[in-house]
Amino acid sequence: MAPTPSPGFVVPQGEPPTLYVEESERHRLEGEPLPEWVLTPRQSADLELLLEGGFAPLEGFLTEAEYVSVLERMRLPNGRLWTLPVVLDLPEARARELAPGARLLLREPEGMAIAVLEIADLYRPDRREEARAVYGTVDPDHPGVHRLFEATHPVYAGGRVRGLRPPHHYDFRHLRLSPRELRRRFRDLGWQRVLAFQTRNPMHRAHVELTFRAAREVEANLLLHPTVGPTRPGDVDHYTRVRCYERALHHYPEATTMLALIPLAMRMAGPREAVHHALVRRNYGVSHFLVGRDHAAVTQDRAGRPYHPPYAAQELALSLAEEIGLTIVPMAEMVYVTERAEYVTRPEVRPGETVLTLSGTELRRRLDEGLEIPAWFTYPEIAEELRRSRPPRHERGFVVFFTGFSGAGKSTLAHALGEHLRVNGRRAVSLLDGDLVRQHLSSELGFSRAHRDLNIRRIAYVAAEIARAGGIALCAPIAPYATSRREAREMVESGGGGFVEIHVATPLEVCEQRDRKGLYARARAGLLKGFTGIDDPYEIPERPDLVLDTTALRPEEAVHRIALKLEALGYIR
Ligand code: PPS
């Protein structure tokens, strides 16, 4: 007897709306001298989803009324469910040149004009309110909150967008399917019920087992639908992940499962984001959506407290499933049982059985130290891909970032360490000393907060590129602000490099006494304004990897201590 199909949604029919204009209109718009804005990678990911219909019913970036309504009620003013802000943030100076009614040409980071925004309003959001509503916290340690407070421009421009052409990608084009293309694919394949799996991580055996099992239980085909938009800083890069997904795909029975990529920008907003992901997947034409424990969430804060209860995302998504228009499939936790040599769900474990799990942290540790990745955990070909992108630390590029007062000894230490590493290692060593950077990269900059931040951003950019290419960058700026040091770390780590922060904590009195360049004397005499430590702030690093006070420490001794630290961290052997 044929099994009775279980209840639930089937794939939606028809084509979702896209927001592109006719060719003649495109020529007309491109012929006009419009003000322009170069999109950030996040904005460009959001815009792509808007244009392709992934964010339907949105037809543009949220206006203030829509934004407030989404924050307060998780709904658009017309009552339609929408849980996360999709906004275009602009710097104050840019916003001042614009007004409601104006049109703004939106360019991709690479320069191609993608769309025109018809500005309906420009507004200044209350970011603390937004953080509270979206992330459930104002803790600046939360990566979403941090991005909102530190890396989001202060003015939002709302209004309809009119697409000129789809954004172009050169990577994995055969896997980047728009909502229309994906729906067509399902139609061609005759897939009636499709279960989508969202992820921003590589897939291992547990994921394969659980997705396959879930699809079988709801009698659906499976769509692996990982996001390749901006994700959480520190995540595995999408090139590596996609190679892992392609390899995972071979472990499903043929013709049951398909892989497609979505350029979705992750927020790490937990429950609201689970619903957002489901709404977007519905636009992509699926009928079922998997939601696990801690979906799209940052599990805990620095003190180990969860930002949301672990099942909050599942509960919210389940409670809104009818309205979203698809079946939410709660995801079970799969564990490996040694005695049976297979994966089962946690409740299926029998008393006395040995359960194996391996956390992301443990996996990263094993990769960093070049240790074995057990075969019960992942397939050998996936372990291989991960090893390629995250070689053991002693083969990887890294950055040593010295920070401290002028005259603290940063340059001396960076120079001495550089010599030590050149003598003892194989990796190329580059020195980005404060003064040299100011001469070659930042000669036009002064010492205002904005200029100092920009200076550090430039240093971090170059250092990240050096580390990405496998080299060692030694940076020695004052870097007085904690946020820009943190940003530097994120830039380097997101490029796959290691980041070691050393606070050269020589006291101000000692630096002033040394006064090699005579700058302290000039600052004390009021001839030099805004000098760090005298009349300009220095925020003491809270958690540096190493603290060195050079008052009574010879450079050789300091280098020895740094080398020990680098060894302990695994960067040198
Ligand atoms: S920052 O804040 O990180 O951008 O500063 P940095 O680029 O490291 O500064 C490089 C050198 O500039 C000299 N200098 C000053 N320092 C601090 N404040 C003021 N106003 C200033 N004006 C000039 C100073 O000698 C710094 O060099 P170091 O190598 O730290 O002694």
XYZ file of C-alpha atoms and ligand atoms in Angstrom:
604
model
C 0.000 0.000 0.000
C 1.294 3.444 -0.878
C 2.030 5.530 2.200
C -0.546 8.212 2.921
C 1.064 11.577 2.310
C 1.393 13.413 5.597
C -0.431 16.724 5.969
C 1.450 19.944 5.342
C 2.211 22.429 2.653
C 3.210 21.719 -0.939
C 5.507 23.900 -3.044
C 3.841 27.160 -4.102
C 2.946 27.636 -7.764
C 3.683 30.620 -9.973
C 6.533 33.067 -10.109
C 7.522 35.377 -7.298
C 7.713 39.070 -8.267
C 11.086 40.560 -9.138
C 11.814 44.291 -9.036
C 13.598 44.871 -12.354
C 12.589 47.632 -14.758
C 12.115 47.255 -18.520
C 15.148 47.811 -20.706
C 13.973 51.194 -21.999
C 13.422 52.408 -18.445
C 16.879 51.153 -17.521
C 18.474 53.181 -20.315
C 16.514 56.220 -19.213
C 17.548 55.854 -15.550
C 21.174 55.213 -16.452
C 21.199 58.317 -18.635
C 20.263 60.574 -15.704
C 22.956 62.219 -13.586
C 21.946 60.649 -10.267
C 23.767 60.778 -6.939
C 25.417 57.440 -6.214
C 26.091 55.101 -3.346
C 28.496 52.158 -3.377
C 26.856 49.336 -1.462
C 28.523 47.516 1.401
C 28.670 43.720 0.991
C 25.710 43.404 3.384
C 23.615 45.986 1.583
C 24.404 44.344 -1.696
C 23.288 40.945 -0.368
C 20.030 42.464 0.908
C 19.488 44.259 -2.376
C 19.930 41.063 -4.355
C 17.285 39.329 -2.249
C 14.949 42.299 -2.745
C 15.434 42.449 -6.508
C 15.035 38.720 -7.052
C 11.874 38.438 -4.964
C 13.508 36.633 -2.045
C 12.295 39.360 0.298
C 8.762 39.639 -1.167
C 6.463 41.356 -0.241
C 9.122 44.029 0.355
C 9.612 46.288 -2.645
C 12.457 48.287 -1.210
C 14.345 49.255 1.918
C 12.090 49.857 4.928
C 10.701 53.343 5.458
C 10.568 54.645 9.010
C 6.925 53.629 9.513
C 7.688 50.121 8.221
C 10.853 49.884 10.298
C 9.086 50.894 13.524
C 6.244 48.506 12.808
C 8.672 45.618 12.144
C 10.571 46.318 15.361
C 7.458 46.681 17.490
C 5.106 44.090 16.015
C 7.180 41.901 13.671
C 4.770 43.068 10.993
C 4.620 45.584 8.179
C 2.051 48.381 8.638
C -0.373 46.400 6.439
C -0.216 43.506 8.915
C 1.987 41.180 6.835
C 4.478 39.188 8.865
C 8.061 40.550 8.570
C 10.527 40.123 11.411
C 13.849 41.788 10.560
C 14.780 45.284 9.384
C 16.034 45.431 5.803
C 17.523 48.901 5.663
C 19.967 50.995 3.672
C 22.283 52.763 6.108
C 24.137 55.874 5.000
C 26.714 58.129 6.623
C 25.454 61.477 7.918
C 27.395 63.465 5.301
C 25.955 61.436 2.405
C 22.420 61.631 3.809
C 22.620 65.417 4.114
C 23.045 65.662 0.347
C 19.818 63.719 -0.207
C 16.142 64.387 0.432
C 12.856 62.511 0.127
C 11.893 62.353 -3.528
C 15.531 62.058 -4.637
C 16.796 59.025 -6.478
C 20.008 57.280 -5.547
C 21.946 55.046 -7.905
C 23.139 51.930 -6.070
C 26.398 50.403 -7.216
C 27.920 47.083 -6.280
C 31.275 47.187 -4.484
C 32.879 46.278 -7.848
C 31.259 49.285 -9.500
C 28.306 47.914 -11.505
C 25.068 49.935 -11.164
C 22.404 47.546 -9.872
C 19.384 49.578 -8.865
C 17.898 52.973 -8.182
C 16.432 53.780 -4.780
C 13.503 56.185 -4.832
C 14.004 57.798 -1.468
C 10.746 58.024 0.481
C 12.347 59.087 3.738
C 15.656 59.443 5.601
C 15.589 58.696 9.315
C 17.887 58.231 12.273
C 17.137 54.967 14.048
C 17.463 54.415 17.778
C 20.055 51.652 17.591
C 19.631 50.524 21.183
C 15.927 50.014 20.543
C 16.727 48.126 17.361
C 19.238 45.920 19.190
C 16.764 45.169 21.945
C 13.974 44.287 19.510
C 16.036 42.314 17.009
C 18.692 40.626 19.142
C 16.994 40.700 22.531
C 20.101 42.347 24.021
C 22.223 45.488 23.877
C 25.367 43.566 24.818
C 28.088 44.949 22.505
C 29.784 41.528 22.586
C 26.942 40.093 20.527
C 28.226 40.206 16.925
C 24.906 41.508 15.560
C 24.730 44.243 18.184
C 28.384 45.071 17.655
C 27.820 45.471 13.931
C 24.764 47.625 14.550
C 26.547 49.915 17.030
C 29.944 50.088 15.401
C 29.653 49.275 11.719
C 26.245 50.617 10.684
C 25.834 54.149 9.350
C 23.540 56.437 11.367
C 20.913 57.335 8.741
C 18.543 54.874 7.075
C 17.126 55.638 3.622
C 13.762 54.016 2.944
C 11.929 53.615 -0.326
C 11.185 51.532 -3.380
C 14.062 50.039 -5.344
C 13.988 49.613 -9.089
C 16.377 46.995 -10.387
C 18.606 47.724 -13.387
C 20.266 44.329 -13.664
C 20.892 41.316 -11.433
C 24.095 41.457 -9.386
C 26.815 39.420 -11.057
C 28.795 36.663 -9.373
C 31.787 34.814 -10.740
C 31.832 32.009 -8.168
C 29.586 28.930 -8.185
C 27.230 30.390 -10.783
C 25.628 27.020 -11.459
C 24.548 26.835 -7.815
C 23.252 30.374 -7.339
C 19.604 29.907 -8.185
C 17.154 32.791 -7.855
C 13.674 32.165 -6.395
C 12.311 31.903 -9.939
C 15.012 29.523 -11.102
C 14.631 27.340 -8.033
C 10.851 27.133 -8.386
C 11.266 26.240 -12.033
C 13.768 23.548 -11.072
C 11.303 22.031 -8.590
C 8.610 22.086 -11.265
C 10.878 20.413 -13.821
C 11.850 17.748 -11.321
C 8.250 17.235 -10.233
C 9.151 17.943 -6.623
C 5.911 18.653 -4.722
C 7.223 18.769 -1.210
C 10.622 20.276 -0.545
C 12.326 20.552 2.821
C 14.979 23.295 2.994
C 17.996 23.239 5.267
C 19.650 26.566 6.079
C 23.238 26.660 7.279
C 26.269 28.925 7.524
C 28.614 26.133 8.592
C 30.255 23.197 6.864
C 28.140 20.028 6.879
C 29.305 16.904 8.639
C 27.884 13.418 9.043
C 25.396 14.479 11.733
C 23.921 17.117 9.396
C 23.646 14.695 6.535
C 21.988 12.096 8.735
C 19.535 14.474 10.308
C 18.505 16.257 7.116
C 18.053 12.985 5.275
C 16.056 11.555 8.118
C 13.873 14.665 8.465
C 13.154 14.687 4.731
C 12.197 11.020 4.822
C 9.896 11.568 7.772
C 7.957 14.381 6.127
C 8.131 12.623 2.740
C 9.824 15.523 1.028
C 12.789 16.093 -1.225
C 15.641 17.932 0.337
C 17.139 21.285 -0.576
C 20.482 22.124 0.979
C 20.235 25.916 0.975
C 23.316 27.350 2.662
C 23.886 31.047 2.797
C 26.855 32.505 0.935
C 26.182 36.109 1.941
C 28.064 37.809 4.764
C 27.844 35.618 7.871
C 29.327 35.798 11.338
C 32.926 37.036 11.539
C 35.183 34.022 11.983
C 32.950 31.609 10.056
C 34.502 29.252 7.514
C 34.701 31.100 4.173
C 31.990 30.229 1.698
C 34.364 28.843 -0.958
C 35.465 26.136 1.437
C 31.936 25.553 2.669
C 30.508 25.147 -0.807
C 33.196 22.591 -1.646
C 32.171 20.767 1.545
C 28.470 20.886 0.569
C 29.272 19.515 -2.851
C 31.071 16.635 -1.219
C 28.280 16.078 1.320
C 25.797 15.889 -1.542
C 27.337 12.620 -2.716
C 26.300 10.984 0.534
C 22.561 11.347 -0.124
C 20.665 8.860 -2.241
C 20.765 10.073 -5.828
C 17.995 12.406 -7.025
C 16.558 12.993 -3.565
C 18.582 16.058 -2.687
C 19.746 19.232 -4.329
C 22.155 22.018 -3.455
C 21.555 25.710 -4.132
C 23.166 28.811 -2.663
C 21.428 31.874 -1.284
C 23.173 35.262 -0.922
C 21.495 35.950 2.408
C 23.234 38.210 4.944
C 23.109 36.563 8.365
C 22.114 38.699 11.347
C 22.522 36.164 14.171
C 19.159 37.289 15.550
C 17.852 33.899 16.716
C 14.047 33.598 16.854
C 13.248 36.536 14.572
C 15.799 35.306 12.087
C 14.362 31.789 12.069
C 11.046 33.258 10.938
C 12.855 35.509 8.464
C 14.672 32.505 6.999
C 11.389 30.649 6.666
C 9.656 33.615 4.968
C 12.528 33.914 2.517
C 12.537 30.157 1.788
C 8.843 30.287 1.104
C 9.643 32.842 -1.604
C 12.222 30.432 -2.981
C 9.433 27.928 -3.386
C 9.946 25.375 -0.637
C 7.142 23.832 1.385
C 9.014 22.716 4.508
C 11.769 24.331 6.561
C 14.058 22.844 9.192
C 14.573 24.836 12.382
C 16.957 23.543 15.001
C 17.964 24.414 18.496
C 19.494 27.898 18.636
C 18.702 28.608 14.990
C 20.765 31.592 13.726
C 21.653 32.408 17.305
C 24.720 33.309 19.256
C 24.369 30.715 21.969
C 25.744 32.577 24.938
C 27.319 35.758 26.191
C 30.760 36.072 27.715
C 29.470 34.951 31.114
C 27.902 31.831 29.600
C 24.305 33.077 29.786
C 22.124 32.325 26.741
C 20.776 35.304 24.798
C 17.597 33.320 24.072
C 16.195 30.059 25.444
C 17.534 27.285 23.151
C 14.134 26.430 21.694
C 12.844 30.018 21.330
C 13.521 30.042 17.563
C 11.709 26.752 17.019
C 8.750 27.866 19.098
C 8.340 31.206 17.369
C 8.657 29.664 13.894
C 6.205 26.863 14.749
C 3.668 29.336 16.136
C 3.752 31.359 12.892
C 4.024 28.486 10.393
C 0.485 28.805 8.988
C 0.985 32.475 8.353
C 4.437 31.987 6.829
C 2.849 29.412 4.572
C 5.120 26.455 5.085
C 5.609 23.546 7.425
C 8.207 24.090 10.103
C 10.095 20.891 10.832
C 11.795 20.972 14.232
C 15.274 19.566 14.011
C 16.389 16.828 16.358
C 19.874 16.712 17.816
C 21.807 13.788 16.314
C 24.523 12.025 18.258
C 26.890 9.219 17.350
C 26.486 5.984 19.306
C 29.714 3.989 19.371
C 28.141 0.597 20.060
C 25.838 0.890 17.039
C 28.329 2.825 14.900
C 25.544 5.123 13.762
C 23.815 8.424 14.384
C 20.540 8.504 16.335
C 18.498 11.298 17.885
C 19.324 12.113 21.474
C 16.107 10.523 22.912
C 16.840 7.278 21.047
C 20.036 6.671 22.979
C 19.642 3.586 25.186
C 20.913 3.482 28.741
C 24.555 2.473 28.898
C 25.364 3.458 25.296
C 28.388 5.633 24.560
C 27.568 8.895 22.850
C 30.122 10.911 20.879
C 29.797 14.543 19.864
C 32.383 17.035 18.684
C 31.870 20.763 19.147
C 32.848 23.427 16.642
C 35.430 24.683 19.121
C 36.988 21.236 19.409
C 37.011 20.831 15.628
C 38.802 24.160 15.222
C 41.299 23.165 17.913
C 42.054 19.926 16.093
C 42.529 21.730 12.796
C 44.687 24.401 14.430
C 46.923 21.806 15.986
C 46.997 19.535 12.958
C 45.336 16.667 14.867
C 43.211 13.902 13.399
C 39.517 14.568 12.621
C 37.648 11.365 13.519
C 35.857 9.553 10.691
C 32.700 9.121 12.760
C 32.444 12.921 12.821
C 32.965 13.858 9.202
C 33.791 12.342 5.829
C 37.509 12.251 4.988
C 37.043 14.419 1.893
C 35.340 17.121 4.012
C 38.080 16.954 6.636
C 40.516 17.463 3.757
C 38.706 20.600 2.538
C 38.688 22.022 6.044
C 42.383 21.335 6.450
C 43.063 23.156 3.223
C 41.280 26.294 4.384
C 42.417 26.089 7.996
C 45.920 24.654 7.969
C 47.573 24.056 11.334
C 48.515 27.317 12.991
C 52.238 26.889 12.418
C 51.619 26.987 8.656
C 49.142 29.849 8.709
C 49.650 33.594 8.268
C 49.245 35.722 11.368
C 49.438 39.249 12.686
C 51.168 40.476 15.814
C 49.515 43.740 16.760
C 51.470 45.849 19.247
C 49.561 48.678 20.921
C 50.675 51.224 23.502
C 51.821 54.788 24.090
C 54.293 56.577 21.871
C 57.731 55.625 23.138
C 56.478 52.443 24.825
C 58.832 50.304 22.747
C 56.429 48.975 20.102
C 58.669 49.617 17.100
C 61.758 48.239 18.815
C 59.932 45.047 19.755
C 58.333 44.655 16.337
C 61.721 45.084 14.692
C 63.473 42.649 17.045
C 60.672 40.096 16.706
C 60.820 40.437 12.929
C 64.510 39.554 12.950
C 63.879 36.580 15.224
C 61.127 35.259 12.942
C 63.184 35.778 9.785
C 66.095 33.886 11.248
C 63.959 31.032 12.541
C 61.082 30.625 10.123
C 60.015 30.181 6.541
C 57.161 32.641 6.314
C 57.655 36.139 4.893
C 57.651 38.846 7.565
C 56.341 42.391 6.944
C 56.697 45.251 9.354
C 53.864 47.810 9.512
C 55.398 50.226 11.949
C 53.397 53.279 13.090
C 55.749 55.820 11.591
C 56.273 53.909 8.346
C 52.542 53.541 7.860
C 52.032 57.227 8.495
C 54.664 57.917 5.842
C 53.528 55.490 3.130
C 49.839 54.749 3.697
C 48.409 57.563 5.808
C 50.496 60.622 5.041
C 47.426 62.842 4.740
C 45.951 61.794 8.099
C 46.124 63.636 11.403
C 45.374 62.427 14.925
C 41.630 63.042 15.345
C 39.652 59.973 16.409
C 38.297 59.552 12.883
C 41.767 59.747 11.361
C 43.297 57.389 13.904
C 40.491 54.884 13.257
C 41.018 55.152 9.533
C 44.747 54.685 10.004
C 44.171 51.474 11.979
C 41.681 50.249 9.404
C 44.289 50.674 6.679
C 46.898 48.850 8.726
C 44.433 46.050 9.475
C 43.484 45.761 5.832
C 47.073 45.360 4.692
C 47.907 43.040 7.603
C 44.867 40.876 6.860
C 45.948 40.544 3.226
C 49.477 39.581 4.272
C 48.162 36.976 6.727
C 45.621 35.667 4.200
C 48.486 35.026 1.818
C 50.309 33.073 4.525
C 52.724 35.780 5.687
C 53.426 37.372 9.033
C 52.570 41.042 9.607
C 53.964 42.893 12.597
C 51.991 46.077 13.321
C 53.079 48.732 15.772
C 50.624 51.638 15.898
C 49.450 53.364 19.075
C 45.884 52.189 18.264
C 44.345 53.939 21.262
C 40.706 52.847 20.695
C 39.328 49.440 21.697
C 36.755 49.327 18.911
C 39.279 49.831 16.160
C 41.563 47.177 17.672
C 38.613 44.817 17.748
C 37.774 45.694 14.168
C 41.374 44.958 13.187
C 41.129 41.540 14.826
C 37.897 40.815 12.978
C 39.349 41.881 9.633
C 42.359 39.639 10.078
C 40.481 36.646 11.472
C 37.766 36.801 8.861
C 40.520 36.501 6.266
C 41.711 33.322 7.991
C 44.750 34.857 9.684
C 45.676 34.623 13.341
C 45.692 37.779 15.453
C 47.873 38.232 18.515
C 47.427 41.449 20.455
C 50.318 42.632 22.608
C 49.843 45.530 24.944
C 53.163 47.271 25.348
C 52.185 48.623 28.737
C 55.191 50.759 29.522
C 53.847 53.472 31.861
C 53.344 56.959 30.513
C 55.947 58.430 32.893
C 58.608 56.157 31.448
C 57.607 56.916 27.854
C 57.642 60.604 28.670
C 61.040 60.356 30.281
C 62.432 58.586 27.225
C 60.831 61.155 24.890
C 63.029 60.095 21.979
C 61.273 62.321 19.487
C 60.756 65.259 21.846
C 57.014 65.015 21.255
C 56.001 64.719 24.918
C 57.864 67.910 25.742
C 56.078 69.681 22.911
C 52.733 68.257 24.008
C 53.328 69.366 27.639
C 54.252 72.809 26.387
C 50.939 72.936 24.535
C 52.687 73.043 21.148
C 51.250 69.676 20.082
C 47.534 69.148 20.662
C 45.747 65.839 21.048
C 48.793 63.809 22.026
C 47.987 60.314 23.272
C 48.333 60.052 27.035
C 48.685 63.806 27.521
C 45.455 65.301 26.233
C 44.111 62.432 24.145
C 42.734 59.100 25.420
C 44.286 55.647 25.401
C 41.839 52.830 26.159
C 43.715 50.062 27.933
C 43.263 46.669 26.178
C 40.943 44.471 28.237
C 42.056 41.081 27.030
C 45.358 41.277 25.179
C 47.184 38.027 24.475
C 50.281 39.381 26.197
C 51.234 42.407 28.286
C 54.829 43.652 28.261
C 56.272 46.573 30.144
C 59.596 47.542 28.636
C 60.688 49.748 31.568
C 63.188 47.145 32.718
C 62.894 44.511 30.011
C 65.583 44.142 27.376
C 64.285 43.676 23.796
C 65.854 40.179 23.649
C 63.953 39.144 26.764
C 60.731 40.622 25.416
C 61.154 38.778 22.110
C 61.777 35.567 24.026
C 58.486 36.030 25.883
C 56.623 36.813 22.667
C 58.153 33.755 20.995
C 56.980 31.595 23.914
C 53.494 33.044 23.548
C 53.466 32.419 19.783
C 54.588 28.866 20.426
C 51.933 28.317 23.065
C 49.320 29.600 20.601
C 50.720 27.252 17.962
C 51.850 29.875 15.437
C 55.496 28.878 15.579
C 57.203 25.648 16.592
S 47.372 55.963 15.848
O 46.625 56.629 16.927
O 47.528 54.548 16.111
O 46.835 56.261 14.527
O 48.824 56.612 15.936
P 50.139 56.161 15.170
O 49.894 56.152 13.717
O 50.672 54.911 15.752
O 51.127 57.322 15.535
C 52.388 57.312 14.958
C 53.354 58.334 15.545
O 52.847 59.636 15.407
C 53.523 60.488 16.357
N 52.506 61.483 16.781
C 51.495 61.298 17.654
N 51.141 60.264 18.446
C 50.039 60.411 19.215
N 49.291 61.531 19.267
C 49.625 62.599 18.505
N 48.870 63.702 18.541
C 50.751 62.497 17.652
N 51.334 63.345 16.785
C 52.405 62.707 16.250
C 54.039 59.572 17.447
O 55.425 59.704 17.421
C 53.630 58.158 16.995
O 54.752 57.296 16.974
P 55.196 56.186 17.999
O 55.895 55.183 17.117
O 54.000 55.572 18.683
O 56.107 56.866 18.923
